[in-house]
mmCIF file of C-alpha atoms in Angstrom:
data_model
loop_
_atom_site.group_PDB
_atom_site.id
_atom_site.type_symbol
_atom_site.label_atom_id
_atom_site.label_comp_id
_atom_site.label_asym_id
_atom_site.label_seq_id
_atom_site.Cartn_x
_atom_site.Cartn_y
_atom_site.Cartn_z
ATOM 1 C CA MET A 1 71.142 -25.964 -45.940
ATOM 2 C CA ASP A 2 67.452 -26.922 -47.397
ATOM 3 C CA ILE A 3 66.690 -27.954 -43.951
ATOM 4 C CA VAL A 4 67.451 -24.582 -42.497
ATOM 5 C CA ASN A 5 65.818 -22.511 -45.097
ATOM 6 C CA GLU A 6 62.822 -24.803 -44.845
ATOM 7 C CA ILE A 7 62.731 -24.554 -40.969
ATOM 8 C CA LEU A 8 63.208 -20.390 -41.307
ATOM 9 C CA GLU A 9 60.085 -20.718 -43.754
ATOM 10 C CA ARG A 10 57.997 -22.586 -41.483
ATOM 11 C CA GLU A 11 58.885 -20.008 -38.506
ATOM 12 C CA GLN A 12 58.039 -16.676 -40.819
ATOM 13 C CA LYS A 13 54.688 -18.383 -41.635
ATOM 14 C CA LYS A 14 54.000 -18.824 -38.038
ATOM 15 C CA ALA A 15 54.948 -15.215 -37.161
ATOM 16 C CA GLU A 16 52.571 -13.966 -39.971
ATOM 17 C CA LYS A 17 49.711 -15.490 -38.361
ATOM 18 C CA TYR A 18 50.377 -13.553 -35.187
ATOM 19 C CA LYS A 19 50.115 -9.600 -35.509
ATOM 20 C CA PRO A 20 52.335 -7.472 -33.045
ATOM 21 C CA ILE A 21 50.965 -6.031 -29.744
ATOM 22 C CA THR A 22 52.135 -2.574 -30.566
ATOM 23 C CA VAL A 23 49.201 -0.786 -32.611
ATOM 24 C CA GLU A 24 49.662 2.757 -34.035
ATOM 25 C CA LYS A 25 46.719 5.159 -33.858
ATOM 26 C CA HIS A 26 46.172 8.771 -35.196
ATOM 27 C CA LEU A 27 44.149 9.566 -31.949
ATOM 28 C CA GLU A 28 44.566 7.720 -28.649
ATOM 29 C CA LEU A 29 41.645 5.764 -27.464
ATOM 30 C CA ASP A 30 39.274 6.721 -24.666
ATOM 31 C CA ILE A 31 39.815 3.703 -22.011
ATOM 32 C CA ASP A 32 38.075 2.953 -18.632
ATOM 33 C CA ILE A 33 39.749 -0.010 -17.248
ATOM 34 C CA GLY A 34 37.359 0.038 -14.609
ATOM 35 C CA THR A 35 34.579 -0.993 -16.695
ATOM 36 C CA LEU A 36 36.768 -2.712 -19.634
ATOM 37 C CA LEU A 37 35.604 0.204 -21.801
ATOM 38 C CA ALA A 38 37.488 1.559 -24.990
ATOM 39 C CA ALA A 39 35.997 4.197 -27.170
ATOM 40 C CA ASP A 40 38.004 4.737 -30.734
ATOM 41 C CA THR A 41 37.031 8.380 -31.927
ATOM 42 C CA ASN A 42 39.198 7.932 -34.985
ATOM 43 C CA ASP A 43 37.570 8.466 -38.489
ATOM 44 C CA LEU A 44 36.585 5.105 -40.217
ATOM 45 C CA ASP A 45 37.553 3.953 -43.787
ATOM 46 C CA VAL A 46 34.416 4.602 -45.659
ATOM 47 C CA LYS A 47 36.023 2.777 -49.065
ATOM 48 C CA SER A 48 36.517 -0.277 -47.162
ATOM 49 C CA LEU A 49 33.197 -0.165 -45.309
ATOM 50 C CA ARG A 50 31.314 0.027 -48.405
ATOM 51 C CA SER A 51 32.952 -2.820 -50.359
ATOM 52 C CA ASP A 52 31.599 -5.746 -49.760
ATOM 53 C CA SER A 53 34.787 -8.119 -50.093
ATOM 54 C CA GLU A 54 36.814 -5.758 -47.515
ATOM 55 C CA ARG A 55 33.885 -5.023 -45.295
ATOM 56 C CA ASP A 56 34.277 -8.029 -42.805
ATOM 57 C CA VAL A 57 38.167 -7.939 -42.927
ATOM 58 C CA TYR A 58 38.339 -4.166 -42.002
ATOM 59 C CA LEU A 59 36.209 -4.677 -38.844
ATOM 60 C CA GLN A 60 37.919 -7.711 -37.581
ATOM 61 C CA SER A 61 41.238 -6.002 -37.801
ATOM 62 C CA LEU A 62 39.900 -2.684 -36.335
ATOM 63 C CA ALA A 63 38.096 -4.645 -33.238
ATOM 64 C CA ARG A 64 41.683 -6.656 -33.008
ATOM 65 C CA ASP A 65 43.417 -3.349 -32.472
ATOM 66 C CA ASN A 66 41.336 -1.739 -30.278
ATOM 67 C CA THR A 67 41.433 -4.865 -28.327
ATOM 68 C CA GLN A 68 45.256 -5.127 -27.847
ATOM 69 C CA LEU A 69 45.432 -1.297 -26.967
ATOM 70 C CA LEU A 70 42.836 -2.371 -24.213
ATOM 71 C CA LEU A 71 44.830 -5.546 -23.046
ATOM 72 C CA ASN A 72 48.084 -3.295 -22.910
ATOM 73 C CA LYS A 73 46.645 -1.039 -20.837
ATOM 74 C CA ILE A 74 45.431 -3.774 -18.144
ATOM 75 C CA TRP A 75 49.088 -5.378 -18.302
ATOM 76 C CA GLU A 76 50.288 -2.066 -17.089
ATOM 77 C CA LEU A 77 48.656 -2.331 -13.624
ATOM 78 C CA PRO A 78 50.393 -4.025 -10.874
ATOM 79 C CA THR A 79 50.020 -7.747 -10.928
ATOM 80 C CA GLU A 80 49.786 -10.816 -8.308
ATOM 81 C CA ARG A 81 49.684 -14.462 -8.201
ATOM 82 C CA ILE A 82 46.581 -16.022 -6.813
ATOM 83 C CA ASP A 83 46.025 -19.956 -6.735
ATOM 84 C CA GLU A 84 48.934 -20.018 -9.629
ATOM 85 C CA ALA A 85 47.133 -17.592 -11.676
ATOM 86 C CA ILE A 86 48.616 -14.155 -12.411
ATOM 87 C CA VAL A 87 45.779 -11.326 -11.838
ATOM 88 C CA VAL A 88 45.297 -7.841 -11.672
ATOM 89 C CA ARG A 89 43.105 -5.439 -9.604
ATOM 90 C CA LEU A 90 40.893 -3.191 -11.906
ATOM 91 C CA PRO A 91 40.601 0.524 -10.440
ATOM 92 C CA ALA A 92 37.212 2.043 -9.641
ATOM 93 C CA PRO A 93 35.052 2.602 -12.809
ATOM 94 C CA LYS A 94 34.586 5.922 -14.182
ATOM 95 C CA THR A 95 32.165 5.873 -16.863
ATOM 96 C CA VAL A 96 28.427 5.799 -15.552
ATOM 97 C CA LEU A 97 26.842 2.964 -17.475
ATOM 98 C CA PRO A 98 22.713 3.133 -17.386
ATOM 99 C CA ARG A 99 20.576 0.989 -15.719
ATOM 100 C CA SER A 100 17.015 -0.548 -17.471
ATOM 101 C CA LYS A 101 16.029 -1.127 -13.603
ATOM 102 C CA PRO A 102 16.753 0.659 -10.433
ATOM 103 C CA VAL A 103 19.360 -1.002 -8.215
ATOM 104 C CA PRO A 104 18.030 -3.254 -5.851
ATOM 105 C CA LYS A 105 17.360 -2.114 -2.334
ATOM 106 C CA PRO A 106 18.930 -4.016 0.670
ATOM 107 C CA LYS A 107 16.826 -6.629 2.345
ATOM 108 C CA PRO A 108 14.899 -4.973 5.520
ATOM 109 C CA LEU A 109 15.910 -6.352 8.894
ATOM 110 C CA THR A 110 13.487 -8.067 11.040
ATOM 111 C CA LYS A 111 12.589 -7.061 14.709
ATOM 112 C CA TRP A 112 14.884 -9.630 16.198
ATOM 113 C CA GLN A 113 17.779 -8.475 13.701
ATOM 114 C CA GLU A 114 17.254 -5.179 14.816
ATOM 115 C CA PHE A 115 17.335 -5.894 18.478
ATOM 116 C CA ALA A 116 20.468 -7.814 18.053
ATOM 117 C CA LYS A 117 22.215 -5.182 15.887
ATOM 118 C CA ALA A 118 21.615 -2.700 18.537
ATOM 119 C CA LYS A 119 22.628 -4.802 21.098
ATOM 120 C CA GLY A 120 25.618 -6.202 19.739
ATOM 121 C CA ILE A 121 24.479 -9.649 19.694
ATOM 122 C CA THR A 122 26.398 -11.764 16.972
ATOM 123 C CA LYS A 123 25.267 -14.968 15.608
ATOM 124 C CA LYS A 124 26.977 -18.197 16.960
ATOM 125 C CA LYS A 125 27.431 -20.951 14.576
ATOM 126 C CA LYS A 126 25.391 -24.141 16.508
ATOM 127 C CA ASP A 127 26.598 -27.803 16.386
ATOM 128 C CA LYS A 128 24.341 -29.989 14.573
ATOM 129 C CA LEU A 129 24.546 -32.711 17.409
ATOM 130 C CA GLN A 130 24.088 -32.157 20.939
ATOM 131 C CA TRP A 131 24.916 -34.759 23.797
ATOM 132 C CA ASP A 132 21.673 -36.013 25.485
ATOM 133 C CA GLU A 133 22.552 -37.296 29.369
ATOM 134 C CA GLN A 134 19.381 -39.594 29.307
ATOM 135 C CA LEU A 135 20.000 -41.177 26.343
ATOM 136 C CA GLN A 136 23.522 -41.465 26.519
ATOM 137 C CA LYS A 137 24.135 -40.743 22.771
ATOM 138 C CA TRP A 138 24.479 -37.755 20.349
ATOM 139 C CA VAL A 139 20.982 -36.386 19.034
ATOM 140 C CA PRO A 140 20.697 -34.045 16.372
ATOM 141 C CA LEU A 141 19.175 -30.465 16.937
ATOM 142 C CA TYR A 142 16.480 -30.885 14.150
ATOM 143 C CA GLY A 143 14.989 -33.522 11.419
ATOM 144 C CA PHE A 144 13.095 -36.553 11.912
ATOM 145 C CA ARG A 145 16.024 -38.275 14.301
ATOM 146 C CA LYS A 146 15.404 -35.550 16.845
ATOM 147 C CA THR A 147 11.691 -36.188 16.752
ATOM 148 C CA ALA A 148 12.385 -40.173 17.178
ATOM 149 C CA ALA A 149 14.635 -39.215 20.013
ATOM 150 C CA GLU A 150 12.307 -37.402 21.878
ATOM 151 C CA LYS A 151 9.692 -40.046 21.471
ATOM 152 C CA GLN A 152 11.904 -42.429 22.847
ATOM 153 C CA LYS A 153 12.796 -39.773 25.756
ATOM 154 C CA ASP A 154 8.934 -38.973 26.591
ATOM 155 C CA TRP A 155 7.685 -42.583 26.952
ATOM 156 C CA LEU A 156 6.327 -41.566 29.973
ATOM 157 C CA ILE A 157 5.064 -37.924 31.271
ATOM 158 C CA GLU A 158 4.310 -37.272 34.739
ATOM 159 C CA VAL A 159 0.791 -35.184 35.236
ATOM 160 C CA PRO A 160 1.403 -32.144 37.530
ATOM 161 C CA GLN A 161 -0.889 -31.803 40.363
ATOM 162 C CA ASN A 162 -2.505 -28.124 39.482
ATOM 163 C CA ILE A 163 -4.225 -29.742 36.537
ATOM 164 C CA ASP A 164 -6.796 -32.425 35.830
ATOM 165 C CA PRO A 165 -5.701 -35.777 36.208
ATOM 166 C CA MET A 166 -7.397 -37.178 32.925
ATOM 167 C CA THR A 167 -5.458 -34.641 30.847
ATOM 168 C CA ASP A 168 -3.519 -36.210 27.866
ATOM 169 C CA MET A 169 -0.351 -34.865 28.361
ATOM 170 C CA TYR A 170 0.832 -36.005 24.725
ATOM 171 C CA GLU A 171 -1.865 -34.220 23.493
ATOM 172 C CA LYS A 172 -1.195 -30.863 25.288
ATOM 173 C CA LYS A 173 2.336 -31.208 23.873
ATOM 174 C CA SER A 174 1.576 -31.296 20.674
ATOM 175 C CA SER A 175 -0.793 -28.513 20.807
ATOM 176 C CA GLU A 176 1.740 -26.476 22.713
ATOM 177 C CA LYS A 177 3.913 -27.326 19.851
ATOM 178 C CA SER A 178 1.435 -26.167 17.151
ATOM 179 C CA GLU A 179 0.935 -23.047 18.704
ATOM 180 C CA LYS A 180 4.475 -21.909 18.918
ATOM 181 C CA VAL A 181 4.708 -22.857 15.106
ATOM 182 C CA ALA A 182 1.638 -20.473 14.602
ATOM 183 C CA LYS A 183 3.115 -18.010 16.646
ATOM 184 C CA ASN A 184 6.252 -18.255 14.639
ATOM 185 C CA GLU A 185 4.655 -18.097 11.340
ATOM 186 C CA LEU A 186 2.536 -15.195 12.139
ATOM 187 C CA GLN A 187 5.648 -13.401 13.409
ATOM 188 C CA ARG A 188 7.340 -14.416 9.882
ATOM 189 C CA LEU A 189 4.223 -13.191 7.969
ATOM 190 C CA LYS A 190 4.261 -9.652 10.172
ATOM 191 C CA ASN A 191 8.092 -9.122 9.241
ATOM 192 C CA ILE A 192 7.166 -9.386 5.468
ATOM 193 C CA ALA A 193 4.259 -7.020 6.080
ATOM 194 C CA ARG A 194 6.569 -4.632 7.634
ATOM 195 C CA ALA A 195 8.928 -4.834 5.189
ATOM 196 C CA LYS A 196 6.572 -4.041 2.540
ATOM 197 C CA LYS A 197 4.959 -1.304 4.375
ATOM 198 C CA VAL A 198 1.704 -3.135 4.619
ATOM 199 C CA LYS A 199 -1.006 -2.141 7.033
ATOM 200 C CA ILE A 200 -2.204 -5.256 9.522
ATOM 201 C CA PRO A 201 -5.159 -5.056 11.815
ATOM 202 C CA ARG A 202 -4.441 -4.757 15.295
ATOM 203 C CA VAL A 203 -5.195 -7.807 17.636
ATOM 204 C CA GLY A 204 -6.934 -8.044 21.058
ATOM 205 C CA LEU A 205 -5.364 -9.947 23.983
ATOM 206 C CA PRO A 206 -2.259 -12.057 23.595
ATOM 207 C CA VAL A 207 -2.437 -15.534 23.832
ATOM 208 C CA THR A 208 0.379 -16.266 26.489
ATOM 209 C CA ALA A 209 -0.818 -13.434 28.784
ATOM 210 C CA ASP A 210 -1.998 -14.874 32.063
ATOM 211 C CA LYS A 211 -3.287 -11.402 33.386
ATOM 212 C CA ALA A 212 -4.595 -8.953 30.856
ATOM 213 C CA SER A 213 -3.446 -5.142 31.709
ATOM 214 C CA ALA A 214 -5.716 -2.203 31.470
ATOM 215 C CA THR A 215 -4.174 -0.973 28.359
ATOM 216 C CA GLN A 216 -4.720 -4.719 26.881
ATOM 217 C CA LEU A 217 -8.228 -4.757 28.009
ATOM 218 C CA SER A 218 -8.876 -1.455 26.429
ATOM 219 C CA THR A 219 -7.407 -2.433 23.045
ATOM 220 C CA ALA A 220 -9.734 -5.675 23.023
ATOM 221 C CA ALA A 221 -12.732 -3.856 23.747
ATOM 222 C CA VAL A 222 -12.338 -1.254 20.880
ATOM 223 C CA VAL A 223 -11.294 -3.947 18.502
ATOM 224 C CA ALA A 224 -14.251 -6.020 19.476
ATOM 225 C CA LYS A 225 -16.801 -2.746 18.922
ATOM 226 C CA ALA A 226 -14.786 -2.218 15.537
ATOM 227 C CA SER A 227 -15.579 -5.704 14.481
ATOM 228 C CA THR A 228 -19.206 -5.024 13.716
ATOM 229 C CA ALA A 229 -21.002 -4.328 10.189
ATOM 230 C CA SER A 230 -21.091 -0.611 10.878
ATOM 231 C CA LEU A 231 -17.488 -0.444 12.502
ATOM 232 C CA GLY A 232 -18.705 0.455 15.637
ATOM 233 C CA LYS A 233 -20.440 3.312 14.957
ATOM 234 C CA PHE A 234 -23.837 2.304 16.332
ATOM 235 C CA GLN A 235 -22.431 0.194 19.487
ATOM 236 C CA ASP A 236 -23.245 1.950 23.017
ATOM 237 C CA LYS A 237 -20.342 2.611 25.321
ATOM 238 C CA LEU A 238 -19.754 0.746 28.362
ATOM 239 C CA PRO A 239 -20.363 2.479 31.611
ATOM 240 C CA LYS A 240 -16.776 4.384 32.876
ATOM 241 C CA GLU A 241 -15.305 2.983 29.539
ATOM 242 C CA LYS A 242 -12.390 5.016 28.527
ATOM 243 C CA GLU A 243 -10.910 5.421 24.964
ATOM 244 C CA ALA A 244 -7.825 3.505 24.109
ATOM 245 C CA ARG A 245 -5.176 5.969 23.580
ATOM 246 C CA GLY A 246 -3.476 5.586 19.931
ATOM 247 C CA ILE A 247 -6.158 3.056 18.814
ATOM 248 C CA GLY A 248 -8.939 3.905 16.164
ATOM 249 C CA ILE A 249 -10.650 2.846 13.135
ATOM 250 C CA HIS A 250 -7.717 3.890 10.906
ATOM 251 C CA GLU A 251 -5.324 1.552 12.809
ATOM 252 C CA LEU A 252 -7.742 -1.368 13.255
ATOM 253 C CA ILE A 253 -8.966 -1.450 9.335
ATOM 254 C CA PRO A 254 -5.689 -2.148 6.820
ATOM 255 C CA GLY A 255 -6.009 0.168 3.535
ATOM 256 C CA LYS A 256 -8.291 2.745 5.589
ATOM 257 C CA GLU A 257 -5.988 5.985 5.591
ATOM 258 C CA ARG A 258 -6.214 8.641 7.882
ATOM 259 C CA LYS A 259 -7.205 12.063 6.394
ATOM 260 C CA ARG A 260 -4.035 14.067 6.575
ATOM 261 C CA LYS A 261 -3.891 17.466 7.732
ATOM 262 C CA ALA A 262 -3.219 20.183 5.207
ATOM 263 C CA PRO A 263 0.268 21.497 5.555
ATOM 264 C CA ILE A 264 0.501 25.202 6.935
ATOM 265 C CA PRO A 265 0.568 27.384 3.844
ATOM 266 C CA THR A 266 3.027 30.409 3.252
ATOM 267 C CA PRO A 267 2.089 34.112 3.757
ATOM 268 C CA GLN A 268 1.541 34.365 -0.024
ATOM 269 C CA VAL A 269 -0.940 31.373 -0.470
ATOM 270 C CA GLU A 270 -2.643 32.455 2.853
ATOM 271 C CA LYS A 271 -3.209 35.828 1.117
ATOM 272 C CA GLU A 272 -4.675 34.513 -1.937
ATOM 273 C CA ASN A 273 -7.066 31.987 -0.358
ATOM 274 C CA ASN A 274 -8.374 34.693 1.974
ATOM 275 C CA LEU A 275 -8.990 36.903 -1.193
ATOM 276 C CA ASN A 276 -10.671 34.179 -3.212
ATOM 277 C CA LEU A 277 -12.932 33.779 -0.257
ATOM 278 C CA ILE A 278 -13.872 37.543 -0.121
ATOM 279 C CA ASP A 279 -14.754 37.400 -3.840
ATOM 280 C CA ARG A 280 -16.853 34.595 -3.368
ATOM 281 C CA ILE A 281 -18.652 36.143 -0.426
ATOM 282 C CA LEU A 282 -19.265 39.334 -2.052
ATOM 283 C CA ASN A 283 -20.020 38.122 -5.489
ATOM 284 C CA LYS A 284 -22.360 35.353 -4.361
ATOM 285 C CA ARG A 285 -25.707 35.441 -5.737
ATOM 286 C CA PRO A 286 -29.032 34.053 -3.993
ATOM 287 C CA LYS A 287 -30.491 31.233 -5.775
ATOM 288 C CA ILE A 288 -33.950 31.398 -6.416
ATOM 289 C CA ASN A 289 -36.358 28.288 -6.790
ATOM 290 C CA LEU A 290 -39.388 29.532 -8.924
ATOM 291 C CA GLU A 291 -41.499 26.732 -8.012
ATOM 292 C CA LYS A 292 -40.718 26.614 -4.537
ATOM 293 C CA ALA A 293 -41.855 30.326 -4.263
ATOM 294 C CA VAL A 294 -44.891 30.089 -6.052
ATOM 295 C CA SER A 295 -46.113 27.418 -4.020
ATOM 296 C CA LYS A 296 -45.222 29.110 -0.600
ATOM 297 C CA HIS A 297 -46.866 31.999 -1.887
ATOM 298 C CA ILE A 298 -50.037 30.241 -2.949
ATOM 299 C CA HIS A 299 -50.189 28.451 0.866
ATOM 300 C CA GLU A 300 -50.022 31.616 2.386
ATOM 301 C CA GLU A 301 -53.012 32.880 0.538
ATOM 302 C CA GLN A 302 -55.009 29.806 1.434
ATOM 303 C CA VAL A 303 -53.941 30.283 4.959
ATOM 304 C CA GLN A 304 -54.941 33.675 5.083
ATOM 305 C CA LYS A 305 -58.573 33.162 3.542
ATOM 306 C CA SER A 306 -59.120 30.524 5.833
ATOM 307 C CA GLU A 307 -58.235 32.781 8.842
ATOM 308 C CA GLU A 308 -60.372 35.228 7.372
ATOM 309 C CA LYS A 309 -63.427 33.066 7.205
ATOM 310 C CA LYS A 310 -63.119 31.843 10.583
ATOM 311 C CA ASN A 311 -62.807 35.246 11.983
ATOM 312 C CA MET A 312 -65.695 36.544 10.073
ATOM 313 C CA LYS A 313 -69.110 37.315 12.349
ATOM 314 C CA PRO A 314 -72.417 36.481 11.401
ATOM 315 C CA LEU A 315 -74.912 39.037 10.316
ATOM 316 C CA LYS A 316 -77.877 40.488 12.285
ATOM 317 C CA GLY A 317 -81.366 39.568 11.852
ATOM 318 C CA LYS A 318 -81.052 36.427 10.040
ATOM 319 C CA ARG A 319 -81.790 33.934 12.361
ATOM 320 C CA LYS A 320 -81.407 30.055 11.543
ATOM 321 C CA ALA A 321 -84.370 28.257 11.058
ATOM 322 C CA LYS A 322 -85.363 25.306 13.302
ATOM 323 C CA GLY A 323 -84.769 21.901 12.139
ATOM 324 C CA SER A 324 -82.766 23.269 9.259
ATOM 325 C CA ASN A 325 -78.774 22.717 8.666
ATOM 326 C CA GLN A 326 -77.904 25.960 6.833
ATOM 327 C CA SER A 327 -74.835 27.696 7.987
ATOM 328 C CA ASN A 328 -74.893 31.061 9.380
ATOM 329 C CA PHE A 329 -74.422 33.016 6.216
ATOM 330 C CA SER A 330 -77.322 33.277 4.103
ATOM 331 C CA ALA A 331 -77.584 34.105 0.661
ATOM 332 C CA LYS A 332 -79.796 36.730 -1.267
ATOM 333 C CA LYS A 333 -83.017 35.283 -2.191
ATOM 334 C CA PRO A 334 -83.447 35.428 -6.188
ATOM 335 C CA LYS A 335 -86.187 38.296 -7.237
ATOM 336 C CA ALA A 336 -88.682 36.386 -9.283
ATOM 337 C CA GLY A 337 -88.802 37.773 -12.643
ATOM 338 C CA LYS A 338 -91.783 38.739 -15.181
ATOM 339 C CA GLY A 339 -93.694 35.690 -15.729
ATOM 340 C CA GLN A 340 -92.360 33.798 -12.874
ATOM 341 C CA ARG A 341 -94.039 33.155 -9.526
ATOM 342 C CA ASN A 342 -92.038 33.733 -6.146
ATOM 343 C CA PRO A 343 -92.502 30.246 -4.341
ATOM 344 C CA THR A 344 -91.897 31.748 -0.846
ATOM 345 C CA LYS A 345 -94.811 34.094 -1.346
ATOM 346 C CA LYS A 346 -98.025 33.137 0.135
ATOM 347 C CA THR A 347 -100.823 33.559 -2.971
ATOM 348 C CA THR A 348 -104.302 34.479 -1.231
ATOM 349 C CA GLY A 349 -107.358 35.664 -2.773
ATOM 350 C CA ARG A 350 -108.789 35.517 -6.250
ATOM 351 C CA LYS A 351 -106.622 36.242 -9.265
ATOM 352 C CA ARG A 352 -107.338 39.420 -11.420
ATOM 353 C CA ARG A 353 -107.838 39.221 -14.779
#
């Protein structure tokens, strides 16, 4: 009997460690299983929160009970077994949680991806190795082994008849490859600029074009003209030159925005604008520059006096003396005063006493 009692006491102590899964609350919790959120609207025990000895125990028990209620709701959902694990599928969330940052936008498609999507072209997985008939072995499609296989294959390159026989074909092949790499890099940068909505300048003629069309030539002429410091403002037009359609300085220079036209106003806004314009015209006062007006008046007086002097006729009976440089206008001779001798009057005879 002692052994049985000991075993029962042991089991009872173990059971005391684990609390029951049934929890009773005065008010039910607001549970959103989609976001695993449980909101407890019941009143808190103020005495337990204020006492230092009971605060931690009370909060731990409260958190445990609420978590148990949330797990009970989860296990009410239908379960399924995936890879030896029992799982449940959560429903759609009901609570809208705030975000510190906006939802990331999907990555924009490149030109090829848009074309493939429109045409229904699906991407196929390529093999890493390809059988080469000339080398009679499997060659990788990329990597250093592909380069070594190409060198082994192209140990001799025939020079075509339409080019210079002294042309180095190995150098020409490497330059074509570098041009292709540069073209792919340019296209990649264009895709990035297009995704970020950055305006890039237009280019002239394409590199691979054998014969340029009229549109390409006109585009190249406009680009060359706008490449000067004055943006082609002082460049003369070529004879019979036509403007390229849809190409201007705004399209050629990145960052330079075209002036947008004002939107069509509503009848009320148009009426207010017209009334304001009439008020400005009727209440407009002329601005008078006093300094300019005075200087203009003085100048007119001086011009009038100079014209009067030019048009004045000389007086009759007054002749110009020979050898003298006097003007036509002769001033009055001063009268000799008392005790003064007139210098022009001749003195003859004796003096009277």
